[in-house]
Short mmCIF file of C-alpha atoms and ligand atoms in Angstrom, two decimals:
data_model
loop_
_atom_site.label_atom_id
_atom_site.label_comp_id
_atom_site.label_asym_id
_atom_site.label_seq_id
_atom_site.Cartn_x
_atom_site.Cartn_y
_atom_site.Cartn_z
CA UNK A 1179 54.27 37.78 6.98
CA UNK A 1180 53.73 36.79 10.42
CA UNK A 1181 51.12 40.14 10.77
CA UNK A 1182 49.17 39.13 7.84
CA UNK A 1183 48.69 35.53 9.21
CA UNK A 1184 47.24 37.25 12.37
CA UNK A 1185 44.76 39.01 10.65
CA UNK A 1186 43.76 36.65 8.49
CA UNK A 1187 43.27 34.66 12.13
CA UNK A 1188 41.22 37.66 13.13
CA UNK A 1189 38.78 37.76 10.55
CA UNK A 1190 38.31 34.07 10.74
CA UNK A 1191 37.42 34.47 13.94
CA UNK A 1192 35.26 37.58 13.51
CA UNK A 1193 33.73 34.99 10.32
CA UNK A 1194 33.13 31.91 12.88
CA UNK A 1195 31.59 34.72 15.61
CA UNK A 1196 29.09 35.95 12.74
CA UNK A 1197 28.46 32.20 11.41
CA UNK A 1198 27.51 30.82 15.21
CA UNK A 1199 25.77 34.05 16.22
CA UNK A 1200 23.34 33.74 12.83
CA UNK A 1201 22.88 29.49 13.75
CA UNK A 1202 19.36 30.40 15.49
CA UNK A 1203 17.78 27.31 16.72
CA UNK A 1204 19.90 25.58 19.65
CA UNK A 1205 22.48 28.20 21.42
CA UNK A 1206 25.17 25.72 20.61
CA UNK A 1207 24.09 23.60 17.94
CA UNK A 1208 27.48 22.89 15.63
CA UNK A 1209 26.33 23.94 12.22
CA UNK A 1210 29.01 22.19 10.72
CA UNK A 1211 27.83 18.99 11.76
CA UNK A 1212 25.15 17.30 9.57
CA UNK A 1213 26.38 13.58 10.33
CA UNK A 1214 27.75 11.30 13.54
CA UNK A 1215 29.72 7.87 13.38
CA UNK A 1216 29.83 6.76 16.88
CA UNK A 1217 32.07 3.73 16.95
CA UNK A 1218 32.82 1.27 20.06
CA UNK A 1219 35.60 -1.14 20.00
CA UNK A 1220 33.75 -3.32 23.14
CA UNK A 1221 36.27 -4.47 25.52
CA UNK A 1222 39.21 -2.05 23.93
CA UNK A 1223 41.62 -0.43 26.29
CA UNK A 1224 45.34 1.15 25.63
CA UNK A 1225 46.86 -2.23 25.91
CA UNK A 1226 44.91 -3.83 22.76
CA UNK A 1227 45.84 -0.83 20.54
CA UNK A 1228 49.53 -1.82 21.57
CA UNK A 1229 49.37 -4.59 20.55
CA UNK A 1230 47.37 -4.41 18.05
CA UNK A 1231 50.10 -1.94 16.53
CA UNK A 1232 52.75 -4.21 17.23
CA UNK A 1233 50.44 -7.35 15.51
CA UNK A 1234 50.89 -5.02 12.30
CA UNK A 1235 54.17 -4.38 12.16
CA UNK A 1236 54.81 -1.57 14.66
CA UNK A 1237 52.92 1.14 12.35
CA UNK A 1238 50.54 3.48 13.59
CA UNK A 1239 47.03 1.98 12.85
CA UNK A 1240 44.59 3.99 11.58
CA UNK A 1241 42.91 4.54 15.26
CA UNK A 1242 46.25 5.88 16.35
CA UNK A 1243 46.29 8.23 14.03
CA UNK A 1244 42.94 10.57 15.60
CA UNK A 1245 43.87 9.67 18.85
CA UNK A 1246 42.10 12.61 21.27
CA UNK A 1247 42.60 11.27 24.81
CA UNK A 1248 41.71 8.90 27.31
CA UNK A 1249 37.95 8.28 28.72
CA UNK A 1250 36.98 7.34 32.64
CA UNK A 1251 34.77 4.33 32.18
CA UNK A 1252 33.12 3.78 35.92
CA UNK A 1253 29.11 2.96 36.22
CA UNK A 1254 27.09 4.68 38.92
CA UNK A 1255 27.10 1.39 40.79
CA UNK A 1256 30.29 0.02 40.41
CA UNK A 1257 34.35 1.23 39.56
CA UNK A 1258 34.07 -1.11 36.85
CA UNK A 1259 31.40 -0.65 34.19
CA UNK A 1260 29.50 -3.56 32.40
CA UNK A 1261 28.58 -2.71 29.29
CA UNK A 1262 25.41 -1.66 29.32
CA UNK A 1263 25.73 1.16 31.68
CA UNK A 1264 28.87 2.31 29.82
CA UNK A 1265 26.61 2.35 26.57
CA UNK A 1266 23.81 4.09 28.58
CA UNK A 1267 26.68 7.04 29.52
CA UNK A 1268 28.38 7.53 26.69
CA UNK A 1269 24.56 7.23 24.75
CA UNK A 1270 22.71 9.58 27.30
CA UNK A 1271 25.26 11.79 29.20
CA UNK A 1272 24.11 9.67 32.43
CA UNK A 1273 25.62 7.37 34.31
CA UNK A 1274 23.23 4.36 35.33
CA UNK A 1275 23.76 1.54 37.12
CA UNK A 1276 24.95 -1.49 35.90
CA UNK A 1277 22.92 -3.76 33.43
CA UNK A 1278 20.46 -0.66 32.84
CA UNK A 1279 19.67 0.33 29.24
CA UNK A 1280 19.76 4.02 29.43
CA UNK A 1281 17.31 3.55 32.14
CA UNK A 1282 17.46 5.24 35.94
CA UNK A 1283 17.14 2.62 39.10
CA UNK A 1284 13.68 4.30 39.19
CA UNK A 1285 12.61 3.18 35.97
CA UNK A 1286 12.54 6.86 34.41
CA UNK A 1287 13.70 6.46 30.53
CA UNK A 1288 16.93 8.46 28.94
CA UNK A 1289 16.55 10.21 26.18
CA UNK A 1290 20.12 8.83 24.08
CA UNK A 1291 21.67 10.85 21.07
CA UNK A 1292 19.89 8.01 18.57
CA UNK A 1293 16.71 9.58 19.95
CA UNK A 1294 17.77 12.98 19.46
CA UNK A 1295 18.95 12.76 15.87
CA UNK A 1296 15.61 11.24 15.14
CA UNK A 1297 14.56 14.17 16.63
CA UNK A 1298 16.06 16.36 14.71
CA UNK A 1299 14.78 14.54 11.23
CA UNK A 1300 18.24 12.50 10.46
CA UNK A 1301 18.22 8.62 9.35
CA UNK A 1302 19.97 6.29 11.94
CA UNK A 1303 21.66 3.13 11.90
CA UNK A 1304 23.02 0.36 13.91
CA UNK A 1305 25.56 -2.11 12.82
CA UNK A 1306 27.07 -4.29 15.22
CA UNK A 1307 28.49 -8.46 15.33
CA UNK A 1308 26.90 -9.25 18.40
CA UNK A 1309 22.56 -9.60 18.51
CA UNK A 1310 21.19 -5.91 17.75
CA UNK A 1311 19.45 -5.85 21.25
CA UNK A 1312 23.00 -6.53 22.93
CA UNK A 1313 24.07 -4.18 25.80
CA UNK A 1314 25.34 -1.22 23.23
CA UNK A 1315 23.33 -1.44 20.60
CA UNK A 1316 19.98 -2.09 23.09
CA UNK A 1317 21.28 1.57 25.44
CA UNK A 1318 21.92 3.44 22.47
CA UNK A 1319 18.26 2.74 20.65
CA UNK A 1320 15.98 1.71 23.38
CA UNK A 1321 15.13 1.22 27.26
CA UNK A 1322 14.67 -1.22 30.14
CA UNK A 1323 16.16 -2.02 33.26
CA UNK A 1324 18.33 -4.75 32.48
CA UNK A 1325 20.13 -5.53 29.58
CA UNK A 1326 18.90 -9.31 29.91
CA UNK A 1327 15.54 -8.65 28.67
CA UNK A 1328 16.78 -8.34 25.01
CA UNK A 1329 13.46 -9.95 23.64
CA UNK A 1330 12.08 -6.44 24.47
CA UNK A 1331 15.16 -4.36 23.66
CA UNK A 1332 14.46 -6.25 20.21
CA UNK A 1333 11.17 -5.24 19.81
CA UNK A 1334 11.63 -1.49 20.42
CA UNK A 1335 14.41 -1.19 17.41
CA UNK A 1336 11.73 -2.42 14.17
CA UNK A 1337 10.41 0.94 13.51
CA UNK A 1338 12.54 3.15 15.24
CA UNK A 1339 16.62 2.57 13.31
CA UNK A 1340 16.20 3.12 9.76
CA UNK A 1341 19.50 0.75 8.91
CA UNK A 1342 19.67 -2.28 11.44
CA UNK A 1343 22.64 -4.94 10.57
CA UNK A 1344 23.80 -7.46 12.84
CA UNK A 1345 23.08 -11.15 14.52
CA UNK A 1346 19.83 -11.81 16.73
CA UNK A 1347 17.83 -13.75 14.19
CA UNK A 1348 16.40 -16.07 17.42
CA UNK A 1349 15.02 -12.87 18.89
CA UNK A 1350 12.72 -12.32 15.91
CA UNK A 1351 9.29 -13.97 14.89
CA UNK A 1352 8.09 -14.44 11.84
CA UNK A 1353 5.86 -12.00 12.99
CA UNK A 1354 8.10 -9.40 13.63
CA UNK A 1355 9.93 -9.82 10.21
CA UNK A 1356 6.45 -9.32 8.74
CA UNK A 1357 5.99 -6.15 10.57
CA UNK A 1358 9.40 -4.74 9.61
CA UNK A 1359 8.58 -5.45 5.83
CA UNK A 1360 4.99 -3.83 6.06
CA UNK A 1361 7.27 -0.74 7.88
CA UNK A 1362 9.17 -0.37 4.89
CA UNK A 1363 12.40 -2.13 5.83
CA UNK A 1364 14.05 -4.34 3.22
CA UNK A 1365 14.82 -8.27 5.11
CA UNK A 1366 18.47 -9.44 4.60
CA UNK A 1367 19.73 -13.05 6.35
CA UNK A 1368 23.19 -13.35 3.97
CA UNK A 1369 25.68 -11.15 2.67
CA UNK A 1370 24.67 -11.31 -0.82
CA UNK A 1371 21.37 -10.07 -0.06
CA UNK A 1372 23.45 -7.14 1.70
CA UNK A 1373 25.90 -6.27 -0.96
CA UNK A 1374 23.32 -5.87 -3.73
CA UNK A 1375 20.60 -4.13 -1.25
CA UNK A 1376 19.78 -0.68 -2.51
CA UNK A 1377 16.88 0.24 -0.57
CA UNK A 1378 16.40 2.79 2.19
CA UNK A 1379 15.85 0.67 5.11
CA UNK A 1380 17.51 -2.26 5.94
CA UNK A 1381 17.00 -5.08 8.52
CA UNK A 1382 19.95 -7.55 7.90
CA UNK A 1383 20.20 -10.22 10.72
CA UNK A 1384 23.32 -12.44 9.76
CA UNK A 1385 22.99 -15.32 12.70
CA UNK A 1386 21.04 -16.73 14.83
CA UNK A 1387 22.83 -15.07 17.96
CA UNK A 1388 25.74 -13.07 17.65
CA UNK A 1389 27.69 -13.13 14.46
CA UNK A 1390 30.52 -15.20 13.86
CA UNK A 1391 33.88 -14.92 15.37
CA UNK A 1392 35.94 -13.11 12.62
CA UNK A 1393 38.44 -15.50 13.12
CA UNK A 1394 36.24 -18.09 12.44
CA UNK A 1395 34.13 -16.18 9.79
CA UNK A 1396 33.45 -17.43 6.32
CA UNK A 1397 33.84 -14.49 4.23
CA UNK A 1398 31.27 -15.67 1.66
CA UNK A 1399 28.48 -16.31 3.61
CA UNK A 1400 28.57 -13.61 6.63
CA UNK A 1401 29.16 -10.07 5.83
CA UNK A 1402 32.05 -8.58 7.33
CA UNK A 1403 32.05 -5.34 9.95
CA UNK A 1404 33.46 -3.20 7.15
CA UNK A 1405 31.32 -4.69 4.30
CA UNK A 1406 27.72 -3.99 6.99
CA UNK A 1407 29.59 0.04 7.42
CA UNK A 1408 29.89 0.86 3.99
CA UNK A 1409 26.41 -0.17 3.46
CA UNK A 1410 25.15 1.62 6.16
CA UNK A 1411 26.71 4.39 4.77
CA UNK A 1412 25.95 4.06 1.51
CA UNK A 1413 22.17 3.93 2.49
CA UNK A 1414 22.09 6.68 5.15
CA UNK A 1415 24.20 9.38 3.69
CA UNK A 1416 21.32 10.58 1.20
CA UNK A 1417 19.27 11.71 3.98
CA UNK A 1418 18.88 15.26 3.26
CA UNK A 1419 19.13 15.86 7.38
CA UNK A 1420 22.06 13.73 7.73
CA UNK A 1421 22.58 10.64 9.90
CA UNK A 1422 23.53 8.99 13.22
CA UNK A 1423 25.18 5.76 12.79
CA UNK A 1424 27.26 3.71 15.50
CA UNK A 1425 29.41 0.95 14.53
CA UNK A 1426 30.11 -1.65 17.07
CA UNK A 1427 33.33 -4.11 17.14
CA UNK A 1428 31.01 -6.29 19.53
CA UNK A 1429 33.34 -9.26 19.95
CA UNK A 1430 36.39 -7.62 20.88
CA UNK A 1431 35.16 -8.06 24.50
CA UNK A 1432 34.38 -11.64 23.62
CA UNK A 1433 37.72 -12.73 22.53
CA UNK A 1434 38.82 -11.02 25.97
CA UNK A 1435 36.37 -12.50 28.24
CA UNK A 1436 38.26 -16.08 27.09
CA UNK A 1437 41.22 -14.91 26.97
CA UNK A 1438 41.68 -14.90 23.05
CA UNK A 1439 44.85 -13.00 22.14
CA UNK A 1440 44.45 -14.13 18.39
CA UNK A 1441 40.73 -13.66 18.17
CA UNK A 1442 40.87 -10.71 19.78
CA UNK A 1443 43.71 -8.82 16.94
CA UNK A 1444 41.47 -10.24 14.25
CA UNK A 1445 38.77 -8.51 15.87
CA UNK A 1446 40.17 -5.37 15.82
CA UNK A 1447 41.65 -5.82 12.19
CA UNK A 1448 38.34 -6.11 11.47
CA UNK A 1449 37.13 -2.69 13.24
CA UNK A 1450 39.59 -1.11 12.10
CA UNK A 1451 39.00 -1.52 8.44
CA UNK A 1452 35.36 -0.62 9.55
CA UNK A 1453 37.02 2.91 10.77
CA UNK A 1454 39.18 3.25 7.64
CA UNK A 1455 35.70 3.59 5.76
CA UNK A 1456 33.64 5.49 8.60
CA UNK A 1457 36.89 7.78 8.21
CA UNK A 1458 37.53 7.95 4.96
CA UNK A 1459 33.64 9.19 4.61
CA UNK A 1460 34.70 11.79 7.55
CA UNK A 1461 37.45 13.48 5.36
CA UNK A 1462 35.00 13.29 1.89
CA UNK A 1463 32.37 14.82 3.96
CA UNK A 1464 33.69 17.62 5.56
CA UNK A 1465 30.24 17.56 8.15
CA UNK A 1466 30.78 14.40 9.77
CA UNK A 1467 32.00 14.15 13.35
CA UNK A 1468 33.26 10.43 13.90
CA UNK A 1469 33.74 9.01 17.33
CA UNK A 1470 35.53 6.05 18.35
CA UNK A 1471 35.81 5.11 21.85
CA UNK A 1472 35.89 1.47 24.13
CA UNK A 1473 33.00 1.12 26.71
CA UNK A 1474 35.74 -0.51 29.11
CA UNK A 1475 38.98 -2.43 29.13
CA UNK A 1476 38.08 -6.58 29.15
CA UNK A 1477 40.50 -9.21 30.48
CA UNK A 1478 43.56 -6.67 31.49
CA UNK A 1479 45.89 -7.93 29.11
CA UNK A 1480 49.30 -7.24 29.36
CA UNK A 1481 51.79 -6.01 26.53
CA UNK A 1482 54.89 -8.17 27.49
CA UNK A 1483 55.37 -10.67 29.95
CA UNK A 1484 58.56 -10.68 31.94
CA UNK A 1485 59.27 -14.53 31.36
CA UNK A 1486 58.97 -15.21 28.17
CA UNK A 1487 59.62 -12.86 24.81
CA UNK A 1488 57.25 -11.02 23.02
CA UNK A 1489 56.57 -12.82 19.91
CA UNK A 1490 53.12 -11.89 18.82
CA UNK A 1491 54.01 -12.24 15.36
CA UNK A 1492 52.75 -15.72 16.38
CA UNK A 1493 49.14 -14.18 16.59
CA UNK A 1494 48.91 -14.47 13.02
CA UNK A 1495 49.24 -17.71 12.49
CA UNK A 1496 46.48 -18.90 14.69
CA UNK A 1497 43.52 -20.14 11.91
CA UNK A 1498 40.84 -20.16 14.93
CA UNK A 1499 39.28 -19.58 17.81
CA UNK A 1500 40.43 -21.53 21.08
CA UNK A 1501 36.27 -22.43 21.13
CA UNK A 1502 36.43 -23.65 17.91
CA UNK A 1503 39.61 -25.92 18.67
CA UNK A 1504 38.46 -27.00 22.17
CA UNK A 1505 34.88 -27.91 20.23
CA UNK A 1506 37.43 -29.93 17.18
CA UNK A 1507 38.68 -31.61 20.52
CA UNK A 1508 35.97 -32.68 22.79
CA UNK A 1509 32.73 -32.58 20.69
CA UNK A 1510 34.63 -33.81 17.39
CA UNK A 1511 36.96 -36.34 19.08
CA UNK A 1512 40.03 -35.00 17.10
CA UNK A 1513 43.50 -35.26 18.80
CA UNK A 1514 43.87 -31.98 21.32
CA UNK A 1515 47.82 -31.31 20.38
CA UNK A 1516 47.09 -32.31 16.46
CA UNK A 1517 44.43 -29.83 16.49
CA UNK A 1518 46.57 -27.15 18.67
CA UNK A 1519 49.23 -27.70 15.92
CA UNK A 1520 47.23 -27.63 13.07
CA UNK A 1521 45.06 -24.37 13.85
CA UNK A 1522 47.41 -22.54 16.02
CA UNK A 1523 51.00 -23.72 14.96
CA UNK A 1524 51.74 -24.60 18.91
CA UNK A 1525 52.99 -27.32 20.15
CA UNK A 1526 51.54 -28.24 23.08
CA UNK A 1527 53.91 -29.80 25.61
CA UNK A 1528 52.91 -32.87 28.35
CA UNK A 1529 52.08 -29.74 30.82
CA UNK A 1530 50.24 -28.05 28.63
CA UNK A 1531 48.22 -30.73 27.85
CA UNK A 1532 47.64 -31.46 31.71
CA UNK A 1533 46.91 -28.45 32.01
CA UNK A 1534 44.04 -28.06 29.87
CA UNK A 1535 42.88 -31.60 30.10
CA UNK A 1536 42.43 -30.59 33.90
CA UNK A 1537 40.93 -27.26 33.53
CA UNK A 1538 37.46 -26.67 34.29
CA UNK A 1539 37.28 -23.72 31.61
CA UNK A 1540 39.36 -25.64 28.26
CA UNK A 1541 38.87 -23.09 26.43
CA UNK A 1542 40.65 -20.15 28.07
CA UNK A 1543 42.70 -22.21 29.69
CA UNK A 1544 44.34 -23.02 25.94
CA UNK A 1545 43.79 -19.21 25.04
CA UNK A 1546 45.79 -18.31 28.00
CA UNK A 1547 49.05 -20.78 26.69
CA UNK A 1548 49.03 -19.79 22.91
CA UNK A 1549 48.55 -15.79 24.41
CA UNK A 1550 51.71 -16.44 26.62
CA UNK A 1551 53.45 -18.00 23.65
CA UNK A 1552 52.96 -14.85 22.09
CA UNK A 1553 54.31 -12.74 24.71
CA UNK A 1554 50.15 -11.74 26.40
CA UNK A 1555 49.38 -13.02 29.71
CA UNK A 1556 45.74 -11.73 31.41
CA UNK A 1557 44.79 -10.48 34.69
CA UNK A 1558 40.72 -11.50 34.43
CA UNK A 1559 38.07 -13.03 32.77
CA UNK A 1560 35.95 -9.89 33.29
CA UNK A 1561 35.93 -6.58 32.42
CA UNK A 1562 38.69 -3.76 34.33
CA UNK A 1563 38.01 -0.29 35.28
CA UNK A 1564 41.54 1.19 33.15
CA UNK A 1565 40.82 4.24 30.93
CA UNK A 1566 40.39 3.52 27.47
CA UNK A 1567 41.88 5.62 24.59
CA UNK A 1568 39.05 8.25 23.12
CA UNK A 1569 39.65 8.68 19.14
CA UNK A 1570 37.64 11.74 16.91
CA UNK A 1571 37.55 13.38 13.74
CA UNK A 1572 35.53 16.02 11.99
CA UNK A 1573 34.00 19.06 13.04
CA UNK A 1574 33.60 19.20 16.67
CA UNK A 1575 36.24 16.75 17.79
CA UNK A 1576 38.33 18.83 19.34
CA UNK A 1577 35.89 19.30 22.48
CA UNK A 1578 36.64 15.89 23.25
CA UNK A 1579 40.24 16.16 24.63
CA UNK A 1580 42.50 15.28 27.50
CA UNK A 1581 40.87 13.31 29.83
CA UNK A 1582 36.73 13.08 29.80
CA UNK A 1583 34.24 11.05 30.83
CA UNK A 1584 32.66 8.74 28.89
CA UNK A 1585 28.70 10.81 29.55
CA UNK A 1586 30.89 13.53 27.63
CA UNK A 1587 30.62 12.08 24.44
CA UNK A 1588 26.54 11.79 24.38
CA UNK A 1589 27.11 15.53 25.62
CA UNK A 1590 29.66 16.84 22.68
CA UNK A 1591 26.95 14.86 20.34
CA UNK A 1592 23.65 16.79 21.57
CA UNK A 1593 25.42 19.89 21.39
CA UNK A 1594 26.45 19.54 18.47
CA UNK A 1595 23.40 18.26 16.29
CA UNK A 1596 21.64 20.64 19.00
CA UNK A 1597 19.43 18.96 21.45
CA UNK A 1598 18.92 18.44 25.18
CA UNK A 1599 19.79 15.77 26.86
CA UNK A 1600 17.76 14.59 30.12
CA UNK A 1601 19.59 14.20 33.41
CA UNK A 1602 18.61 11.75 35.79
CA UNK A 1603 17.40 13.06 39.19
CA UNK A 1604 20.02 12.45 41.68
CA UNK A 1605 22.48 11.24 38.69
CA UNK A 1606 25.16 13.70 37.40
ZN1 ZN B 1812 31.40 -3.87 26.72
#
């Protein structure tokens, strides 16, 4: 029994030998990859899948379940990455400074894996919550030195991503809407207009800036992250050539730079029905490699605080944001501990109240007291330089194992759809 196993392992070996050996073009293209799903959880480190686990019931989520390793996250400039240079690495194999959109100090331009399945004839799509020329979005489609000049990151996307779905509306003239229509794309504002598009370009912008929090979402009006994924997919997939799409959980970093326990698991619950369909199209299509990985850790939250219990069961009950409450508060003169009590279930005590009366920052400074209710307390505002956890599936994955570096998942990409990437000069 055992002997007849080993030779069947033999042959297939022998078969795979014969099957690379006869894939001419590109020493090391993967053959078996037509299609990639990048997908970024921004802000997502090892803490927020524990709790996010634990928010669920203690189950493995669906990320946990293709969990590969752990990535190392640090800039060229700095031990912790912003998150436009961690786009720019994990999008070109290159690690850039921070702010830079896959763009050398010198101003030379990086060719990013986007670039390179356009190259190599394949649709592509970007689907994201924040504005489409944000910081991962902007280093995986286009260039410039600093992430701030999004008016020009906008322009270089009409024309170039087949499928574009996300916020940024303000960043678009009439003008350029015109232009997109005469390039073939189909114009989307609601998510009406998204579910019944059946065209083969899209350009869907959903809000003015970035999309709305999910917490705060209404589900009639905005489309959610899964509901922009399945259309992406459901557009792309025909492509004869196959596709490159990435998916980005933009506000997960958001809900961390305030300090948003709640927002933050609803944030995730929302990627991670996004990856339940990006994955569920993985195992259907047996030549799609799907990526998930976090550009950085944001806010160092903890799992667990030593001085009061972990509850975050409580999580769910919050209705929304800590902006939205602090703007019920101060800009719609409502009663601070009605409105705590109301949208969070928390009862605010005289402290408490001080507390955030007093603070020059309201709004994390009541996202900090319903996260320690919960059982969260954080370490920053800003971003941390902790590994986050790497997640894969599909043809290919297994090269990204252990612990990498984030410039090896643009690397395991362009081998496997079979391009070059550039290296900077001077830049590992
Ligand atoms: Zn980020």
């Amino acid at each position: 029994m055992r002997r007849g196993f080993k030779s069947v392992n033999v042959m297939m070996v022998a078969l795979l030998v014969l099957m690379t050996a006869a894939c001419g073009d590109g020493a090391s293209k993967d053959s078996r990859v037509k299609n990639v799903i990048v997908m970024v959880p921004d802000g997502f480190s090892a803490a927020y899948a524990t709790n996010y686990r634990n928010y669920i019931g203690g189950q493995a989520s669906t990320l946990d379940e293709i969990l590969v390793g752990m990535a190392k996250t640090r800039s060229l400039d700095h031990f912790i990455t912003d998150s436009a240079a961690a786009a720019s690495a994990m999008a070109t194999g290159n690690k850039v400074q921070n702010g830079a959109i896959s763009m050398t100090a010198d101003g030379k331009a990086l060719k990013t894996v986007l670039e390179g399945a356009i190259e190599a004839n394949k649709a592509t799509g970007m689907v994201v919550t924040s504005t489409l020329s944000h910081a991962t979005p902007g280093a995986f489609s286009s260039h410039a030195n600093s992430r701030v000049q999004e008016l020009e990151i906008a322009a270089q996307l009409i024309g170039k991503v087949d499928v574009l779905l996300g916020g940024g509306k303000n960043l678009y003239s009439p003008e350029d809407k015109k232009r997109a229509e005469e390039l073939g794309y189909l114009y989307l504002e609601n998510r009406d207009q998204l579910l019944e598009a059946n065209h083969d370009k899209l350009f869907g912008l959903f809000a003015g800036e970035s999309m709305t929090p999910e917490i705060d979402r209404d589900a009639m009006t905005e489309p959610s992250l899964e509901e922009m994924t399945n259309k992406a997919l459901e557009v792309l997939a025909p492509n004869k050539n196959g596709f490159f799409l990435l998916v980005e959980g933009s506000q997960i970093d958001y809900a961390g730079h305030v300090n948003d326990a709640a927002w933050a698991m609803r944030e995730i619950e929302a990627f991670e029905r996004a990856v339940k369909s990006a994955l569920e199209f993985a195992k259907e299509n047996g030549d799609t490699l799907l990526i998930i990985a976090g550009d950085h850790d944001t806010g160092g939250m903890t799992v667990g605080n030593v001085d009061s219990s972990y509850s975050i069961d409580l999580l769910h009950h919050v209705k929304a944001s800590g902006a939205a409450m602090i703007d019920y508060w101060k800009r719609q003169g409502q009663d601070l501990k009605e409105v705590v009590h109301e949208y969070a279930q928390v009862e605010l005590n005289d402290d408490e109240i001080r507390a955030i009366e007093e603070s020059h920052y309201y709004e994390a400074t009541l996202n900090q007291i319903i996260s320690d209710r919960a059982g969260i307390i954080w370490i920053t505002l800003y971003h941390t330089g902790v590994d986050v956890p790497v997640y894969a599936y599909g043809p290919g994955s297994s090269k990204l194992f252990g612990v990498i570096d984030n410039t090896d998942i643009a690397k395991v990409i362009a081998q496997s759809i079979g391009f070059d990437l550039e290296s900077a000069e001077g830049v590992e």
